């Protein structure tokens, strides 16, 4: 299968939600859909780059399957994730953006065989984003929000860089979120945000040696109101951020 006439190594743009993907799909040149492993992959060009757009689906296993398919079937050699997350760290507010420097699986516990959070047989709890790609993504996010990209509802949105925790759970209680933050902090993991896929994609990308970077817009504080206005936030804020950030990133990439 020919993936692109312009580049043999497309960049994967993974979105957590359909609304986030839609803005990118509208700009996709020569779109071509391939259905594989129960997922739709959209091949085409964005800003002169060969890309594959895909939905991660929700949760660690689904996201790992999507990431593996992107690498094995579509030959991607760089992967970027855009999505939303709950803010856990102090000062990480709704409307802010977090670029992941590292990932940890907050629901992984093989103790007493291995230290809590450590991924068995990897000898580590944390997986890093690719330094160069993450730096470009951070710059893209800062430029996108600074350029009038910040929404009217969140005019003082900040861009953070740090640790993101992933797990198969939508965290939606103030008590749970406090205890998650305290337990992770107690184990030396100063987490900024929580979501459901990033650490799994990071692990797959480490296995394959594929550079990975992720950006998350904070949609909630992982507390009792975490579910309120979630769809409206995705549509009106997160999708626009994702679109603007990916655009800035793609134009800043080396060929
Ligand atoms: N994604 C967005 N908000 C989240 C939350 N509170 N918990 C897990 N994943 C999320």
GROMACS .gro file of C-alpha atoms and ligand atoms in nm:
model
  265
    1UNK     CA    1   0.000   0.000   0.000
    2UNK     CA    2   0.132   0.344  -0.086
    3UNK     CA    3   0.089   0.571   0.215
    4UNK     CA    4   0.186   0.898   0.050
    5UNK     CA    5   0.359   1.023  -0.257
    6UNK     CA    6   0.541   1.294  -0.057
    7UNK     CA    7   0.678   1.103   0.240
    8UNK     CA    8   0.725   0.737   0.323
    9UNK     CA    9   0.709   0.812   0.696
   10UNK     CA   10   0.377   0.969   0.787
   11UNK     CA   11   0.308   1.135   1.120
   12UNK     CA   12   0.024   0.992   1.324
   13UNK     CA   13  -0.218   1.239   1.478
   14UNK     CA   14  -0.414   1.055   1.742
   15UNK     CA   15  -0.725   1.215   1.882
   16UNK     CA   16  -0.919   1.088   2.177
   17UNK     CA   17  -1.253   1.213   2.051
   18UNK     CA   18  -1.426   1.247   1.716
   19UNK     CA   19  -1.498   1.618   1.763
   20UNK     CA   20  -1.126   1.683   1.798
   21UNK     CA   21  -1.051   1.493   1.482
   22UNK     CA   22  -1.319   1.663   1.276
   23UNK     CA   23  -1.143   1.999   1.242
   24UNK     CA   24  -0.831   1.823   1.114
   25UNK     CA   25  -1.030   1.602   0.877
   26UNK     CA   26  -1.179   1.909   0.712
   27UNK     CA   27  -0.828   2.026   0.620
   28UNK     CA   28  -0.700   1.687   0.506
   29UNK     CA   29  -0.589   1.685   0.140
   30UNK     CA   30  -0.642   1.371  -0.065
   31UNK     CA   31  -0.816   1.193   0.220
   32UNK     CA   32  -0.822   0.817   0.199
   33UNK     CA   33  -0.988   0.599   0.458
   34UNK     CA   34  -0.854   0.258   0.555
   35UNK     CA   35  -1.047   0.046   0.804
   36UNK     CA   36  -0.827  -0.184   1.006
   37UNK     CA   37  -0.866  -0.354   1.346
   38UNK     CA   38  -1.215  -0.208   1.379
   39UNK     CA   39  -1.083   0.145   1.341
   40UNK     CA   40  -1.092   0.407   1.066
   41UNK     CA   41  -0.754   0.551   0.971
   42UNK     CA   42  -0.752   0.862   0.753
   43UNK     CA   43  -0.446   0.903   0.533
   44UNK     CA   44  -0.371   1.228   0.355
   45UNK     CA   45  -0.176   1.550   0.371
   46UNK     CA   46  -0.196   1.832   0.619
   47UNK     CA   47   0.018   2.140   0.562
   48UNK     CA   48   0.225   1.945   0.313
   49UNK     CA   49   0.289   1.662   0.558
   50UNK     CA   50   0.192   1.304   0.511
   51UNK     CA   51  -0.031   1.218   0.806
   52UNK     CA   52  -0.252   0.943   0.938
   53UNK     CA   53  -0.541   1.062   1.154
   54UNK     CA   54  -0.685   0.811   1.398
   55UNK     CA   55  -0.905   0.793   1.703
   56UNK     CA   56  -0.730   0.631   1.995
   57UNK     CA   57  -1.060   0.506   2.138
   58UNK     CA   58  -1.092   0.528   2.513
   59UNK     CA   59  -0.873   0.356   2.770
   60UNK     CA   60  -0.523   0.212   2.775
   61UNK     CA   61  -0.579  -0.113   2.586
   62UNK     CA   62  -0.777   0.048   2.305
   63UNK     CA   63  -0.520   0.325   2.269
   64UNK     CA   64  -0.233   0.073   2.266
   65UNK     CA   65  -0.404  -0.122   1.987
   66UNK     CA   66  -0.450   0.194   1.782
   67UNK     CA   67  -0.087   0.296   1.835
   68UNK     CA   68   0.038  -0.049   1.739
   69UNK     CA   69  -0.173  -0.051   1.423
   70UNK     CA   70  -0.041   0.293   1.328
   71UNK     CA   71   0.315   0.167   1.352
   72UNK     CA   72   0.278  -0.184   1.213
   73UNK     CA   73   0.025  -0.123   0.939
   74UNK     CA   74   0.078   0.241   0.842
   75UNK     CA   75   0.451   0.275   0.909
   76UNK     CA   76   0.426   0.594   1.114
   77UNK     CA   77   0.755   0.709   1.263
   78UNK     CA   78   0.627   0.995   1.479
   79UNK     CA   79   0.313   1.007   1.689
   80UNK     CA   80   0.129   1.303   1.840
   81UNK     CA   81  -0.172   1.277   2.068
   82UNK     CA   82  -0.429   1.550   2.132
   83UNK     CA   83  -0.705   1.513   2.386
   84UNK     CA   84  -0.850   1.636   2.713
   85UNK     CA   85  -0.757   1.558   3.072
   86UNK     CA   86  -0.860   1.632   3.427
   87UNK     CA   87  -0.637   1.878   3.613
   88UNK     CA   88  -0.477   1.731   3.927
   89UNK     CA   89  -0.180   1.956   4.002
   90UNK     CA   90  -0.216   2.287   4.185
   91UNK     CA   91  -0.277   2.567   3.938
   92UNK     CA   92  -0.372   2.337   3.651
   93UNK     CA   93  -0.708   2.484   3.566
   94UNK     CA   94  -0.990   2.419   3.322
   95UNK     CA   95  -0.895   2.577   2.989
   96UNK     CA   96  -0.520   2.530   3.049
   97UNK     CA   97  -0.311   2.299   2.833
   98UNK     CA   98  -0.065   2.035   2.954
   99UNK     CA   99   0.212   1.906   2.732
  100UNK     CA  100   0.337   1.575   2.868
  101UNK     CA  101   0.703   1.541   2.951
  102UNK     CA  102   0.642   1.197   3.106
  103UNK     CA  103   0.365   0.946   3.172
  104UNK     CA  104   0.279   0.710   3.458
  105UNK     CA  105   0.001   0.450   3.486
  106UNK     CA  106  -0.179   0.543   3.807
  107UNK     CA  107  -0.375   0.214   3.818
  108UNK     CA  108  -0.075  -0.016   3.777
  109UNK     CA  109   0.013  -0.199   4.096
  110UNK     CA  110   0.208  -0.526   4.083
  111UNK     CA  111   0.330  -0.487   4.441
  112UNK     CA  112   0.478  -0.659   4.630
  113UNK     CA  113   0.645  -0.821   4.329
  114UNK     CA  114   0.741  -0.481   4.187
  115UNK     CA  115   0.728  -0.131   4.336
  116UNK     CA  116   0.390   0.034   4.301
  117UNK     CA  117   0.344   0.201   3.957
  118UNK     CA  118   0.647   0.022   3.810
  119UNK     CA  119   0.567  -0.146   3.478
  120UNK     CA  120   0.683  -0.504   3.531
  121UNK     CA  121   0.990  -0.602   3.332
  122UNK     CA  122   1.051  -0.246   3.213
  123UNK     CA  123   1.226  -0.147   3.536
  124UNK     CA  124   1.050   0.188   3.546
  125UNK     CA  125   0.724   0.356   3.629
  126UNK     CA  126   0.755   0.650   3.394
  127UNK     CA  127   0.780   0.675   3.020
  128UNK     CA  128   0.910   0.994   2.865
  129UNK     CA  129   0.780   1.181   2.567
  130UNK     CA  130   1.034   1.236   2.291
  131UNK     CA  131   1.231   1.544   2.400
  132UNK     CA  132   1.255   1.713   2.059
  133UNK     CA  133   0.897   1.646   1.951
  134UNK     CA  134   0.768   1.747   2.295
  135UNK     CA  135   0.960   2.076   2.279
  136UNK     CA  136   0.806   2.150   1.939
  137UNK     CA  137   0.462   2.060   2.069
  138UNK     CA  138   0.510   2.287   2.372
  139UNK     CA  139   0.610   2.575   2.143
  140UNK     CA  140   0.314   2.500   1.915
  141UNK     CA  141   0.073   2.501   2.212
  142UNK     CA  142   0.219   2.825   2.349
  143UNK     CA  143   0.195   2.990   2.007
  144UNK     CA  144  -0.158   2.862   1.946
  145UNK     CA  145  -0.289   2.992   2.277
  146UNK     CA  146  -0.090   3.313   2.256
  147UNK     CA  147  -0.207   3.396   1.905
  148UNK     CA  148  -0.559   3.476   2.011
  149UNK     CA  149  -0.608   3.101   2.016
  150UNK     CA  150  -0.707   3.105   2.382
  151UNK     CA  151  -1.083   3.093   2.400
  152UNK     CA  152  -1.287   3.387   2.517
  153UNK     CA  153  -1.401   3.176   2.812
  154UNK     CA  154  -1.039   3.113   2.923
  155UNK     CA  155  -0.843   3.425   2.828
  156UNK     CA  156  -0.560   3.352   3.074
  157UNK     CA  157  -0.509   2.989   2.984
  158UNK     CA  158  -0.160   2.861   3.064
  159UNK     CA  159   0.052   2.597   2.898
  160UNK     CA  160   0.217   2.357   3.145
  161UNK     CA  161   0.474   2.085   3.084
  162UNK     CA  162   0.506   1.784   3.315
  163UNK     CA  163   0.389   1.443   3.426
  164UNK     CA  164   0.053   1.301   3.312
  165UNK     CA  165  -0.107   1.000   3.481
  166UNK     CA  166  -0.315   0.754   3.278
  167UNK     CA  167  -0.556   0.487   3.398
  168UNK     CA  168  -0.874   0.307   3.304
  169UNK     CA  169  -1.097   0.531   3.505
  170UNK     CA  170  -1.269   0.864   3.454
  171UNK     CA  171  -1.179   1.042   3.778
  172UNK     CA  172  -1.485   1.235   3.888
  173UNK     CA  173  -1.480   1.286   4.261
  174UNK     CA  174  -1.300   1.545   4.470
  175UNK     CA  175  -1.199   1.282   4.728
  176UNK     CA  176  -1.070   1.043   4.467
  177UNK     CA  177  -0.881   1.311   4.287
  178UNK     CA  178  -0.719   1.436   4.609
  179UNK     CA  179  -0.618   1.087   4.711
  180UNK     CA  180  -0.484   1.005   4.362
  181UNK     CA  181  -0.275   1.319   4.370
  182UNK     CA  182  -0.151   1.254   4.725
  183UNK     CA  183  -0.062   0.889   4.657
  184UNK     CA  184   0.124   0.968   4.339
  185UNK     CA  185   0.305   1.258   4.504
  186UNK     CA  186   0.397   1.034   4.798
  187UNK     CA  187   0.562   0.795   4.553
  188UNK     CA  188   0.758   1.081   4.397
  189UNK     CA  189   0.532   1.144   4.098
  190UNK     CA  190   0.436   1.510   4.077
  191UNK     CA  191   0.143   1.473   3.846
  192UNK     CA  192  -0.027   1.758   3.661
  193UNK     CA  193  -0.320   1.585   3.495
  194UNK     CA  194  -0.508   1.259   3.458
  195UNK     CA  195  -0.643   1.091   3.146
  196UNK     CA  196  -0.699   0.740   3.012
  197UNK     CA  197  -0.455   0.668   2.727
  198UNK     CA  198  -0.124   0.855   2.717
  199UNK     CA  199   0.096   0.619   2.919
  200UNK     CA  200  -0.018   0.322   2.711
  201UNK     CA  201   0.068   0.494   2.383
  202UNK     CA  202   0.402   0.603   2.532
  203UNK     CA  203   0.482   0.242   2.623
  204UNK     CA  204   0.401   0.117   2.272
  205UNK     CA  205   0.611   0.397   2.122
  206UNK     CA  206   0.902   0.308   2.351
  207UNK     CA  207   0.877  -0.057   2.244
  208UNK     CA  208   0.895   0.043   1.877
  209UNK     CA  209   1.137   0.335   1.911
  210UNK     CA  210   0.879   0.580   1.773
  211UNK     CA  211   0.902   0.941   1.898
  212UNK     CA  212   0.585   1.038   2.082
  213UNK     CA  213   0.443   1.362   2.222
  214UNK     CA  214   0.107   1.444   2.375
  215UNK     CA  215  -0.095   1.751   2.457
  216UNK     CA  216  -0.408   1.766   2.669
  217UNK     CA  217  -0.653   2.049   2.724
  218UNK     CA  218  -0.784   2.053   3.081
  219UNK     CA  219  -1.157   1.993   3.059
  220UNK     CA  220  -1.226   1.946   3.432
  221UNK     CA  221  -1.060   1.924   3.773
  222UNK     CA  222  -1.135   1.550   3.810
  223UNK     CA  223  -1.382   1.637   4.084
  224UNK     CA  224  -1.754   1.607   4.141
  225UNK     CA  225  -1.836   1.835   3.849
  226UNK     CA  226  -1.596   1.664   3.608
  227UNK     CA  227  -1.875   1.548   3.379
  228UNK     CA  228  -2.058   1.882   3.361
  229UNK     CA  229  -2.061   2.044   3.018
  230UNK     CA  230  -1.800   1.796   2.896
  231UNK     CA  231  -1.938   1.771   2.537
  232UNK     CA  232  -1.976   2.148   2.508
  233UNK     CA  233  -1.622   2.201   2.632
  234UNK     CA  234  -1.485   1.952   2.378
  235UNK     CA  235  -1.669   2.120   2.094
  236UNK     CA  236  -1.611   2.481   2.185
  237UNK     CA  237  -1.265   2.477   2.341
  238UNK     CA  238  -1.066   2.154   2.319
  239UNK     CA  239  -1.131   2.086   1.949
  240UNK     CA  240  -1.025   2.437   1.856
  241UNK     CA  241  -0.711   2.415   2.064
  242UNK     CA  242  -0.624   2.076   1.916
  243UNK     CA  243  -0.673   2.205   1.566
  244UNK     CA  244  -0.461   2.519   1.620
  245UNK     CA  245  -0.184   2.332   1.803
  246UNK     CA  246  -0.152   2.057   1.540
  247UNK     CA  247  -0.142   2.318   1.267
  248UNK     CA  248   0.142   2.506   1.439
  249UNK     CA  249   0.328   2.183   1.509
  250UNK     CA  250   0.312   2.056   1.153
  251UNK     CA  251   0.448   2.378   1.005
  252UNK     CA  252   0.734   2.375   1.258
  253UNK     CA  253   0.852   2.020   1.188
  254UNK     CA  254   1.167   1.942   0.995
  255UNK     CA  255   1.092   1.743   0.679
  256LIG     N1  256  -1.022   1.301   3.063
  256LIG     C1  257  -1.076   1.423   3.085
  256LIG     N2  258  -1.109   1.437   3.214
  256LIG     C2  259  -1.076   1.321   3.276
  256LIG     C3  260  -1.088   1.274   3.407
  256LIG     N3  261  -1.142   1.351   3.502
  256LIG     N4  262  -1.044   1.150   3.436
  256LIG     C4  263  -0.990   1.072   3.338
  256LIG     N5  264  -0.978   1.111   3.211
  256LIG     C5  265  -1.020   1.235   3.180
   0.00000   0.00000   0.00000
